[in-house]
Amino acid sequence: MLIFPFSGARYAGAFRHCVLIFLGQELANWPEISSKFSDWSKSNVVLPRTLLVASRAHAQSLWKAVKDKTATGHTDILAKGKLTIAGFDCSGRIVEAGEDDTGDGLDLTSCFACATEEFMRQASQRGDVVVAAPPGFFFAKQSERYASHFLRAESLLSGTSEIELLSMAILPKFSSFCEQEQSSPTVRIFIDSMAIWPVAQMLTQLHCTTATGVRRYSIESFHGYEGLAEWEPLPDAAFVLISASTSGGLETKVRTKLGLSKKVPVVTLIGLQSDGQVDECIADESQSTCLFRVPRQLVGEPTLDGLRADFQPDVKSLPAGAESVRVIGERFLSHNNRPKVVRMAHKSLAQKDKRTLAELADAHIVLAGRRKAVGSKWWSLSLNIPALIARYAAPGADGSCKLREWICNYAAPGPTVIIYPEDLGSGERHNERLAKRIDELLKERAPGTDTRVVDHMKLENPDEDLRAFLGNAAAIVASPIVSDGFVFKQISAMLRIVQRSGPRLYIALAVLPESDARLKELASDIGSNSADSAYRFKHGFTLPVGRIDKAVKWDKETALLDEFIESCESENVDVPPRLLERIEAMRAPNGLSDELAFMPSAGGEPQPLSAGFLLWEVDHPQEGSNFGAGVLLTVATFLEASRRARSGDPETSLRSGVFQQTLIEPGTFTRFNDGAIQSALLRAAYPSELDYAADRAASRDMARLIAKFIELHKSPAGSAAPEFILALRLKKLTLHRDDLPQIEHACSSLAGWLAVLARPLSP
């Protein structure tokens, strides 16, 4: 859901001062819309008219709910001014919802175009969309010229709502193109970068929502200027999306390749004003469209506080003393800003975290690669929830209980509703179990306490009994484990609708956020309170683990291992039973235990850990082959601590600047030389931190180490060789192309299942 102000004066005077609520395909109900609008209005001036845009069917249902007086919460929006509800169809036409659903209502497509333009205008004032080179630097263009700024359209795509908004702006032109090419069984869409693939995919999805007939939609990237030389499309009709352009030169080259210019509409998401052009969105209704053109006189963050106020797109030669910066994906490289190779140091991890991590590993509570109950995704790190509940919710040997302590000290007296996230899937109901344990402790503290235990979906449409109970009840929201706490934020928003005030206690036994910043954001979001009632957040422990769910590509690993097993079966090659067990466990919802967290060694054994692991604070040595998941959690926490530069030492900080990439020093894999630690480093690190192709010297060192590990695959020193091979095959770890022959030579000596796994790396 997007909410932002815009002016629709070019469409009609009545929409001069307007706020857009864009739902896209989201089926949000009135209470949810009202809650988001109320939150937005606290920090923004509410204009006299509101335009709500949703899919046509949903817009009609929202309109009918208002008309039938069955809607709840919409009055908060109506109280601010006039509300117009409109729906879009598969053609991109936006029409006001009304009594009849014939699509003959007021056409608001042009008004929505004004809103899209305002969205782009606001985005162009951000430093991540229009990126400025530092003073004294210029971006080197592929045309052998230079520019003061760089347009980065992928920064516009920060979420599903933004992607839908941009796709809706393009949809009328795309629908018109599809209508003209009805005889073609395949609609071809060409994009200049996979970064805008979500827009192309959403475009086809929106167009196919109610469209009749069966057509194939083909999306293909020609990889910008670099890929044009090898791109050989058939000269025929096609729809082209270009992420960003300052001169239109790329469009000209694409049209030359496709030949039929009259059948090739081209849409550029963000461009640059030509000389002398007025500051407004230009839309050539024939074949070329640019959603928004950035003015050459910049405002906002791209100006670098006035140091770079002019967008110079075509500098023929560098000014005296200036240097060039080359664009490589999302990074910028120059000879003064080569990748920084970082030496990892255990001091980056706080002592209290070392103690907590050691205790969790010793108790074997940590799980890796736990498949989610819904969908085909994984939690890279999770916990054994029954063991976690036993640790914090049951009395210990000394009779103490952390959950009882929280309830006694922080739970408000009197009637209490206990809310837990709905347990998904057909597994055990751990969330409900924790909520019932809290109920027991409340009644143990004060017998006769009136309580209700409900899952959070009951708040969406509470019955009369629950609604009345919520009127004077305190609330406890509990979940055994949360990451960035989206479900707590969702429950908080629901509570603000059905229970305007009252004390609230949020309880999580474990919190594994992406970063400290995300943890603070969660605490702020659920703790914000304009009333006098206390809002508190209690947790057993917090361990920021970075973006590990994105760092570990479980889906790609599963697909690769399935192909590997098929190859072994067809060639009658024996596969270690532990590896087969691991593959089956990856498909199950219970997660990977310590022994299955990583690929086994060449001999089929779990990855070992020797005594003296510096990232654990222990009273007695911990060693063996059953600590894999605990080591993965430890290393993920360690790397995130290094990224936020907790130690203050720049030499051991993984923090990346915009103009400099950071790499994990290859020597890290020799200092942390146990198979379990090496495997955890390969999985918990970000791909950019293992992209040694950008530094020739680091790539040579890393290639030499990997080759040696592969040669020693039968000994403990090379136990992690399968993980290194897997990382290379998944492109998690990247070497310079000149160093690949060294790996190929090392792999040529392998035999058995490991040889099959490494075959794509062999000559």
mmCIF file of N, CA and C in Angstrom, residues 504-596:
data_model
loop_
_atom_site.group_PDB
_atom_site.id
_atom_site.type_symbol
_atom_site.label_atom_id
_atom_site.label_comp_id
_atom_site.label_asym_id
_atom_site.label_seq_id
_atom_site.Cartn_x
_atom_site.Cartn_y
_atom_site.Cartn_z
ATOM 1 N N ARG A 504 0.092 -2.877 26.898
ATOM 2 C CA ARG A 504 0.441 -3.982 26.002
ATOM 3 C C ARG A 504 1.840 -4.483 26.320
ATOM 4 N N LEU A 505 1.975 -5.788 26.335
ATOM 5 C CA LEU A 505 3.266 -6.428 26.575
ATOM 6 C C LEU A 505 3.555 -7.374 25.416
ATOM 7 N N TYR A 506 4.657 -7.119 24.725
ATOM 8 C CA TYR A 506 5.082 -7.976 23.615
ATOM 9 C C TYR A 506 6.207 -8.876 24.115
ATOM 10 N N ILE A 507 6.063 -10.176 23.860
ATOM 11 C CA ILE A 507 7.042 -11.149 24.350
ATOM 12 C C ILE A 507 7.542 -11.999 23.187
ATOM 13 N N ALA A 508 8.853 -12.067 23.031
ATOM 14 C CA ALA A 508 9.491 -12.982 22.079
ATOM 15 C C ALA A 508 10.620 -13.675 22.824
ATOM 16 N N LEU A 509 10.627 -14.985 22.807
ATOM 17 C CA LEU A 509 11.697 -15.697 23.501
ATOM 18 C C LEU A 509 13.035 -15.478 22.808
ATOM 19 N N ALA A 510 13.009 -15.378 21.483
ATOM 20 C CA ALA A 510 14.237 -15.159 20.711
ATOM 21 C C ALA A 510 13.947 -14.184 19.585
ATOM 22 N N VAL A 511 14.880 -13.279 19.327
ATOM 23 C CA VAL A 511 14.758 -12.315 18.233
ATOM 24 C C VAL A 511 16.011 -12.435 17.368
ATOM 25 N N LEU A 512 15.810 -12.734 16.080
ATOM 26 C CA LEU A 512 16.922 -12.851 15.128
ATOM 27 C C LEU A 512 16.725 -11.826 14.018
ATOM 28 N N PRO A 513 16.945 -10.541 14.311
ATOM 29 C CA PRO A 513 16.694 -9.496 13.311
ATOM 30 C C PRO A 513 17.811 -9.437 12.281
ATOM 31 N N GLU A 514 17.548 -8.697 11.226
ATOM 32 C CA GLU A 514 18.570 -8.487 10.197
ATOM 33 C C GLU A 514 19.726 -7.671 10.753
ATOM 34 N N SER A 515 19.419 -6.671 11.561
ATOM 35 C CA SER A 515 20.454 -5.782 12.077
ATOM 36 C C SER A 515 19.961 -5.111 13.351
ATOM 37 N N ASP A 516 20.873 -4.424 14.016
ATOM 38 C CA ASP A 516 20.480 -3.637 15.192
ATOM 39 C C ASP A 516 19.469 -2.566 14.820
ATOM 40 N N ALA A 517 19.642 -1.993 13.627
ATOM 41 C CA ALA A 517 18.716 -0.946 13.182
ATOM 42 C C ALA A 517 17.301 -1.493 13.049
ATOM 43 N N ARG A 518 17.165 -2.710 12.509
ATOM 44 C CA ARG A 518 15.840 -3.321 12.372
ATOM 45 C C ARG A 518 15.238 -3.629 13.748
ATOM 46 N N LEU A 519 16.072 -4.023 14.698
ATOM 47 C CA LEU A 519 15.580 -4.289 16.050
ATOM 48 C C LEU A 519 15.056 -3.008 16.691
ATOM 49 N N LYS A 520 15.800 -1.919 16.543
ATOM 50 C CA LYS A 520 15.355 -0.638 17.094
ATOM 51 C C LYS A 520 14.077 -0.167 16.406
ATOM 52 N N GLU A 521 13.985 -0.415 15.104
ATOM 53 C CA GLU A 521 12.781 -0.042 14.361
ATOM 54 C C GLU A 521 11.576 -0.808 14.883
ATOM 55 N N LEU A 522 11.751 -2.115 15.143
ATOM 56 C CA LEU A 522 10.662 -2.926 15.682
ATOM 57 C C LEU A 522 10.233 -2.412 17.051
ATOM 58 N N ALA A 523 11.208 -2.178 17.927
ATOM 59 C CA ALA A 523 10.875 -1.695 19.271
ATOM 60 C C ALA A 523 10.157 -0.354 19.212
ATOM 61 N N SER A 524 10.571 0.502 18.277
ATOM 62 C CA SER A 524 9.923 1.811 18.139
ATOM 63 C C SER A 524 8.509 1.672 17.595
ATOM 64 N N ASP A 525 8.334 0.815 16.581
ATOM 65 C CA ASP A 525 7.021 0.677 15.945
ATOM 66 C C ASP A 525 5.972 0.128 16.905
ATOM 67 N N ILE A 526 6.329 -0.904 17.665
ATOM 68 C CA ILE A 526 5.325 -1.500 18.551
ATOM 69 C C ILE A 526 5.252 -0.764 19.886
ATOM 70 N N GLY A 527 6.231 0.105 20.153
ATOM 71 C CA GLY A 527 6.222 0.837 21.415
ATOM 72 C C GLY A 527 5.665 2.233 21.317
ATOM 73 N N SER A 528 5.395 2.704 20.075
ATOM 74 C CA SER A 528 4.858 4.054 19.898
ATOM 75 C C SER A 528 3.471 4.131 20.519
ATOM 76 N N ASN A 529 3.260 5.126 21.342
ATOM 77 C CA ASN A 529 2.014 5.193 22.098
ATOM 78 C C ASN A 529 1.741 6.636 22.486
ATOM 79 N N SER A 530 0.615 7.148 21.990
ATOM 80 C CA SER A 530 0.234 8.520 22.335
ATOM 81 C C SER A 530 -0.567 8.573 23.631
ATOM 82 N N ALA A 531 -1.034 7.409 24.106
ATOM 83 C CA ALA A 531 -1.796 7.368 25.354
ATOM 84 C C ALA A 531 -0.839 7.165 26.532
ATOM 85 N N ASP A 532 -1.408 7.086 27.722
ATOM 86 C CA ASP A 532 -0.591 6.922 28.925
ATOM 87 C C ASP A 532 -0.284 5.461 29.223
ATOM 88 N N SER A 533 -0.921 4.528 28.524
ATOM 89 C CA SER A 533 -0.738 3.111 28.800
ATOM 90 C C SER A 533 0.676 2.671 28.427
ATOM 91 N N ALA A 534 1.208 1.729 29.201
ATOM 92 C CA ALA A 534 2.572 1.256 28.971
ATOM 93 C C ALA A 534 2.604 0.223 27.847
ATOM 94 N N TYR A 535 3.536 0.395 26.916
ATOM 95 C CA TYR A 535 3.798 -0.582 25.863
ATOM 96 C C TYR A 535 5.218 -1.098 26.098
ATOM 97 N N ARG A 536 5.380 -2.406 26.313
ATOM 98 C CA ARG A 536 6.701 -2.956 26.615
ATOM 99 C C ARG A 536 7.022 -4.122 25.678
ATOM 100 N N PHE A 537 8.321 -4.332 25.470
ATOM 101 C CA PHE A 537 8.804 -5.401 24.594
ATOM 102 C C PHE A 537 9.889 -6.162 25.355
ATOM 103 N N LYS A 538 9.638 -7.445 25.638
ATOM 104 C CA LYS A 538 10.581 -8.269 26.381
ATOM 105 C C LYS A 538 11.000 -9.473 25.535
ATOM 106 N N HIS A 539 12.287 -9.809 25.638
ATOM 107 C CA HIS A 539 12.798 -10.931 24.849
ATOM 108 C C HIS A 539 13.921 -11.627 25.606
ATOM 109 N N GLY A 540 14.093 -12.905 25.298
ATOM 110 C CA GLY A 540 15.138 -13.684 25.954
ATOM 111 C C GLY A 540 16.520 -13.291 25.481
ATOM 112 N N PHE A 541 16.703 -13.212 24.173
ATOM 113 C CA PHE A 541 17.976 -12.768 23.609
ATOM 114 C C PHE A 541 17.739 -12.245 22.203
ATOM 115 N N THR A 542 18.646 -11.375 21.748
ATOM 116 C CA THR A 542 18.603 -10.857 20.380
ATOM 117 C C THR A 542 19.966 -11.072 19.745
ATOM 118 N N LEU A 543 19.954 -11.599 18.524
ATOM 119 C CA LEU A 543 21.192 -11.840 17.785
ATOM 120 C C LEU A 543 20.989 -11.387 16.344
ATOM 121 N N PRO A 544 21.452 -10.194 15.966
ATOM 122 C CA PRO A 544 21.342 -9.758 14.565
ATOM 123 C C PRO A 544 22.155 -10.679 13.662
ATOM 124 N N VAL A 545 21.521 -11.204 12.617
ATOM 125 C CA VAL A 545 22.169 -12.219 11.770
ATOM 126 C C VAL A 545 22.361 -11.763 10.332
ATOM 127 N N GLY A 546 22.067 -10.491 10.018
ATOM 128 C CA GLY A 546 22.230 -10.026 8.647
ATOM 129 C C GLY A 546 21.127 -10.557 7.739
ATOM 130 N N ARG A 547 21.297 -10.343 6.445
ATOM 131 C CA ARG A 547 20.299 -10.800 5.462
ATOM 132 C C ARG A 547 20.603 -12.240 5.047
ATOM 133 N N ILE A 548 20.656 -13.124 6.034
ATOM 134 C CA ILE A 548 21.092 -14.484 5.746
ATOM 135 C C ILE A 548 20.062 -15.269 4.944
ATOM 136 N N ASP A 549 18.779 -14.894 5.057
ATOM 137 C CA ASP A 549 17.769 -15.588 4.251
ATOM 138 C C ASP A 549 17.966 -15.322 2.767
ATOM 139 N N LYS A 550 18.571 -14.190 2.423
ATOM 140 C CA LYS A 550 18.898 -13.902 1.029
ATOM 141 C C LYS A 550 20.293 -14.411 0.675
ATOM 142 N N ALA A 551 21.164 -14.492 1.666
ATOM 143 C CA ALA A 551 22.538 -14.924 1.408
ATOM 144 C C ALA A 551 22.607 -16.406 1.070
ATOM 145 N N VAL A 552 21.743 -17.216 1.684
ATOM 146 C CA VAL A 552 21.741 -18.659 1.427
ATOM 147 C C VAL A 552 20.600 -18.980 0.470
ATOM 148 N N LYS A 553 20.933 -19.443 -0.718
ATOM 149 C CA LYS A 553 19.938 -19.743 -1.750
ATOM 150 C C LYS A 553 19.528 -21.214 -1.646
ATOM 151 N N TRP A 554 18.631 -21.496 -0.705
ATOM 152 C CA TRP A 554 18.238 -22.885 -0.485
ATOM 153 C C TRP A 554 17.520 -23.471 -1.691
ATOM 154 N N ASP A 555 16.728 -22.657 -2.387
ATOM 155 C CA ASP A 555 16.004 -23.182 -3.543
ATOM 156 C C ASP A 555 16.964 -23.600 -4.646
ATOM 157 N N LYS A 556 17.973 -22.782 -4.915
ATOM 158 C CA LYS A 556 18.955 -23.136 -5.944
ATOM 159 C C LYS A 556 19.785 -24.342 -5.516
ATOM 160 N N GLU A 557 20.114 -24.402 -4.236
ATOM 161 C CA GLU A 557 20.886 -25.545 -3.742
ATOM 162 C C GLU A 557 20.085 -26.832 -3.872
ATOM 163 N N THR A 558 18.801 -26.778 -3.544
ATOM 164 C CA THR A 558 17.949 -27.963 -3.661
ATOM 165 C C THR A 558 17.869 -28.440 -5.103
ATOM 166 N N ALA A 559 17.656 -27.511 -6.031
ATOM 167 C CA ALA A 559 17.576 -27.880 -7.449
ATOM 168 C C ALA A 559 18.892 -28.469 -7.934
ATOM 169 N N LEU A 560 20.006 -27.872 -7.530
ATOM 170 C CA LEU A 560 21.315 -28.374 -7.961
ATOM 171 C C LEU A 560 21.569 -29.775 -7.407
ATOM 172 N N LEU A 561 21.245 -29.997 -6.136
ATOM 173 C CA LEU A 561 21.482 -31.307 -5.534
ATOM 174 C C LEU A 561 20.561 -32.373 -6.125
ATOM 175 N N ASP A 562 19.346 -31.990 -6.502
ATOM 176 C CA ASP A 562 18.458 -32.951 -7.168
ATOM 177 C C ASP A 562 19.060 -33.417 -8.491
ATOM 178 N N GLU A 563 19.595 -32.479 -9.269
ATOM 179 C CA GLU A 563 20.252 -32.846 -10.529
ATOM 180 C C GLU A 563 21.486 -33.705 -10.263
ATOM 181 N N PHE A 564 22.214 -33.365 -9.207
ATOM 182 C CA PHE A 564 23.408 -34.127 -8.838
ATOM 183 C C PHE A 564 23.044 -35.570 -8.499
ATOM 184 N N ILE A 565 21.976 -35.770 -7.726
ATOM 185 C CA ILE A 565 21.550 -37.123 -7.351
ATOM 186 C C ILE A 565 21.146 -37.923 -8.592
ATOM 187 N N GLU A 566 20.442 -37.286 -9.514
ATOM 188 C CA GLU A 566 20.053 -37.966 -10.753
ATOM 189 C C GLU A 566 21.282 -38.415 -11.539
ATOM 190 N N SER A 567 22.291 -37.561 -11.602
ATOM 191 C CA SER A 567 23.518 -37.917 -12.323
ATOM 192 C C SER A 567 24.214 -39.090 -11.650
ATOM 193 N N CYS A 568 24.265 -39.084 -10.319
ATOM 194 C CA CYS A 568 24.904 -40.183 -9.598
ATOM 195 C C CYS A 568 24.156 -41.491 -9.809
ATOM 196 N N GLU A 569 22.829 -41.431 -9.799
ATOM 197 C CA GLU A 569 22.036 -42.644 -10.010
ATOM 198 C C GLU A 569 22.226 -43.199 -11.407
ATOM 199 N N SER A 570 22.257 -42.310 -12.400
ATOM 200 C CA SER A 570 22.422 -42.775 -13.785
ATOM 201 C C SER A 570 23.805 -43.358 -14.029
ATOM 202 N N GLU A 571 24.808 -42.932 -13.234
ATOM 203 C CA GLU A 571 26.181 -43.416 -13.413
ATOM 204 C C GLU A 571 26.563 -44.452 -12.362
ATOM 205 N N ASN A 572 25.582 -44.877 -11.527
ATOM 206 C CA ASN A 572 25.826 -45.861 -10.467
ATOM 207 C C ASN A 572 26.939 -45.426 -9.514
ATOM 208 N N VAL A 573 26.913 -44.158 -9.155
ATOM 209 C CA VAL A 573 27.887 -43.614 -8.204
ATOM 210 C C VAL A 573 27.233 -43.555 -6.828
ATOM 211 N N ASP A 574 27.905 -44.111 -5.833
ATOM 212 C CA ASP A 574 27.360 -44.119 -4.478
ATOM 213 C C ASP A 574 27.380 -42.716 -3.874
ATOM 214 N N VAL A 575 26.274 -42.375 -3.225
ATOM 215 C CA VAL A 575 26.150 -41.088 -2.539
ATOM 216 C C VAL A 575 26.118 -41.357 -1.039
ATOM 217 N N PRO A 576 26.867 -40.600 -0.231
ATOM 218 C CA PRO A 576 26.861 -40.830 1.219
ATOM 219 C C PRO A 576 25.447 -40.770 1.791
ATOM 220 N N PRO A 577 25.083 -41.721 2.648
ATOM 221 C CA PRO A 577 23.735 -41.705 3.246
ATOM 222 C C PRO A 577 23.421 -40.385 3.955
ATOM 223 N N ARG A 578 24.437 -39.766 4.560
ATOM 224 C CA ARG A 578 24.198 -38.515 5.272
ATOM 225 C C ARG A 578 23.785 -37.403 4.313
ATOM 226 N N LEU A 579 24.317 -37.414 3.099
ATOM 227 C CA LEU A 579 23.941 -36.401 2.116
ATOM 228 C C LEU A 579 22.507 -36.629 1.646
ATOM 229 N N LEU A 580 22.130 -37.894 1.445
ATOM 230 C CA LEU A 580 20.745 -38.195 1.065
ATOM 231 C C LEU A 580 19.786 -37.779 2.181
ATOM 232 N N GLU A 581 20.190 -38.044 3.416
ATOM 233 C CA GLU A 581 19.362 -37.647 4.562
ATOM 234 C C GLU A 581 19.224 -36.128 4.618
ATOM 235 N N ARG A 582 20.303 -35.431 4.305
ATOM 236 C CA ARG A 582 20.275 -33.965 4.324
ATOM 237 C C ARG A 582 19.324 -33.422 3.265
ATOM 238 N N ILE A 583 19.354 -34.003 2.071
ATOM 239 C CA ILE A 583 18.479 -33.536 0.995
ATOM 240 C C ILE A 583 17.015 -33.746 1.367
ATOM 241 N N GLU A 584 16.703 -34.882 1.978
ATOM 242 C CA GLU A 584 15.327 -35.129 2.411
ATOM 243 C C GLU A 584 14.920 -34.156 3.517
ATOM 244 N N ALA A 585 15.844 -33.863 4.427
ATOM 245 C CA ALA A 585 15.531 -32.940 5.522
ATOM 246 C C ALA A 585 15.295 -31.524 5.015
ATOM 247 N N MET A 586 15.938 -31.150 3.906
ATOM 248 C CA MET A 586 15.732 -29.813 3.342
ATOM 249 C C MET A 586 14.312 -29.654 2.818
ATOM 250 N N ARG A 587 13.679 -30.748 2.431
ATOM 251 C CA ARG A 587 12.302 -30.686 1.925
ATOM 252 C C ARG A 587 11.281 -30.697 3.062
ATOM 253 N N ALA A 588 11.675 -31.169 4.228
ATOM 254 C CA ALA A 588 10.768 -31.281 5.367
ATOM 255 C C ALA A 588 10.725 -29.960 6.133
ATOM 256 N N PRO A 589 9.685 -29.770 6.958
ATOM 257 C CA PRO A 589 9.541 -28.488 7.674
ATOM 258 C C PRO A 589 10.273 -28.419 9.008
ATOM 259 N N ASN A 590 11.018 -29.480 9.364
ATOM 260 C CA ASN A 590 11.618 -29.519 10.696
ATOM 261 C C ASN A 590 12.993 -28.881 10.774
ATOM 262 N N GLY A 591 13.606 -28.578 9.631
ATOM 263 C CA GLY A 591 14.916 -27.943 9.642
ATOM 264 C C GLY A 591 16.056 -28.943 9.693
ATOM 265 N N LEU A 592 17.260 -28.432 9.460
ATOM 266 C CA LEU A 592 18.465 -29.259 9.454
ATOM 267 C C LEU A 592 19.113 -29.213 10.829
ATOM 268 N N SER A 593 19.373 -30.382 11.384
ATOM 269 C CA SER A 593 20.035 -30.456 12.683
ATOM 270 C C SER A 593 21.511 -30.114 12.531
ATOM 271 N N ASP A 594 22.233 -30.132 13.638
ATOM 272 C CA ASP A 594 23.650 -29.762 13.613
ATOM 273 C C ASP A 594 24.451 -30.621 12.647
ATOM 274 N N GLU A 595 24.202 -31.918 12.612
ATOM 275 C CA GLU A 595 24.993 -32.812 11.770
ATOM 276 C C GLU A 595 24.650 -32.679 10.291
ATOM 277 N N LEU A 596 23.483 -32.106 9.982
ATOM 278 C CA LEU A 596 23.049 -31.991 8.585
ATOM 279 C C LEU A 596 23.103 -30.558 8.070
#
